[in-house]
């Protein structure tokens, strides 16, 4: 457990709670490193069968902490900061099923990381916003590869180019979310599913996940490389810095 990530075991289900509610669970270096490490530990722990990632407070995540953009030069995110841009790696590498429990609104990388979870459940009041173009940026986390395959090309374009939130039922209808549950029963519903999976043979679960992932891969690495090439020119650019400063000062 760290100040920014709560780790709790409920039988064979490990719950990781993003805990920067005062920052709407935005990912800074500390939260990124804490989640990365927690996923690796869960992956190596034979007592853990399923991992659930959720958020504290009203939001699942506000995405990347905007201050990271001001720290980045036009060479992109380097060193410790680069882990924020690569957080999909421990999600995909985890040997246990990883469930996203989106208990409230989520933004930016809080949306584009979702295709890298095994299952995504949302509370009925959750919303999903991808505001990259507003910040002078482009999609990441293989979103240009994963999102069209998950929700379709035109829906991906609407999500990215319009930069407006969609509600949980729309996200479910599009295929971004596995299922939606009422707010009052959300946690219980997700934990019931996690416990169902945890009770099944872990070897068979592991192999099924590997087979599905192999089928999904295709040219994902090419998409990631191309996104990172473009992002390296966008992070810290005049347009990006101006957009972030406008965001921070609440002006257009």
PDB file of N, CA, C and O in Angstrom, residues 6 15 29 55 62 75 78 121 234 244:
ATOM      1  N   UNK A   6      -4.337   2.124  -2.856  1.00  0.00           N
ATOM      2  CA  UNK A   6      -4.739   1.187  -1.803  1.00  0.00           C
ATOM      3  C   UNK A   6      -4.747  -0.226  -2.367  1.00  0.00           C
ATOM      4  O   UNK A   6      -5.252  -0.462  -3.468  1.00  0.00           O
ATOM      5  N   UNK A  15      -7.855  -6.033  -4.876  1.00  0.00           N
ATOM      6  CA  UNK A  15      -8.434  -4.768  -5.329  1.00  0.00           C
ATOM      7  C   UNK A  15      -7.382  -3.667  -5.198  1.00  0.00           C
ATOM      8  O   UNK A  15      -6.837  -3.441  -4.114  1.00  0.00           O
ATOM      9  N   UNK A  29       3.724  10.461 -11.729  1.00  0.00           N
ATOM     10  CA  UNK A  29       4.748   9.415 -11.704  1.00  0.00           C
ATOM     11  C   UNK A  29       4.534   8.481 -10.526  1.00  0.00           C
ATOM     12  O   UNK A  29       4.634   7.248 -10.658  1.00  0.00           O
ATOM     13  N   UNK A  55     -11.278   3.281  -8.619  1.00  0.00           N
ATOM     14  CA  UNK A  55     -10.832   4.586  -8.161  1.00  0.00           C
ATOM     15  C   UNK A  55     -11.500   4.992  -6.861  1.00  0.00           C
ATOM     16  O   UNK A  55     -12.601   4.542  -6.550  1.00  0.00           O
ATOM     17  N   UNK A  62      -8.873  11.027 -13.893  1.00  0.00           N
ATOM     18  CA  UNK A  62      -8.859  12.192 -14.773  1.00  0.00           C
ATOM     19  C   UNK A  62      -7.794  12.057 -15.853  1.00  0.00           C
ATOM     20  O   UNK A  62      -7.528  13.018 -16.577  1.00  0.00           O
ATOM     21  N   UNK A  75      10.727  16.295 -27.196  1.00  0.00           N
ATOM     22  CA  UNK A  75      11.289  14.965 -27.421  1.00  0.00           C
ATOM     23  C   UNK A  75      10.409  13.886 -26.845  1.00  0.00           C
ATOM     24  O   UNK A  75      10.720  12.700 -26.958  1.00  0.00           O
ATOM     25  N   UNK A  78      10.305  11.099 -21.255  1.00  0.00           N
ATOM     26  CA  UNK A  78      11.506  10.307 -21.077  1.00  0.00           C
ATOM     27  C   UNK A  78      11.692   9.957 -19.614  1.00  0.00           C
ATOM     28  O   UNK A  78      11.085  10.542 -18.720  1.00  0.00           O
ATOM     29  N   UNK A 121     -16.217  -2.947 -16.302  1.00  0.00           N
ATOM     30  CA  UNK A 121     -17.565  -2.723 -15.785  1.00  0.00           C
ATOM     31  C   UNK A 121     -17.684  -1.277 -15.347  1.00  0.00           C
ATOM     32  O   UNK A 121     -16.736  -0.686 -14.817  1.00  0.00           O
ATOM     33  N   UNK A 234       4.347  16.199 -30.183  1.00  0.00           N
ATOM     34  CA  UNK A 234       3.220  16.943 -29.622  1.00  0.00           C
ATOM     35  C   UNK A 234       3.452  17.335 -28.164  1.00  0.00           C
ATOM     36  O   UNK A 234       3.058  18.410 -27.736  1.00  0.00           O
ATOM     37  N   UNK A 244      -2.726  23.318 -22.324  1.00  0.00           N
ATOM     38  CA  UNK A 244      -2.648  22.924 -20.915  1.00  0.00           C
ATOM     39  C   UNK A 244      -2.715  24.149 -20.018  1.00  0.00           C
ATOM     40  O   UNK A 244      -3.398  24.156 -18.985  1.00  0.00           O
TER      41      UNK A 244
END
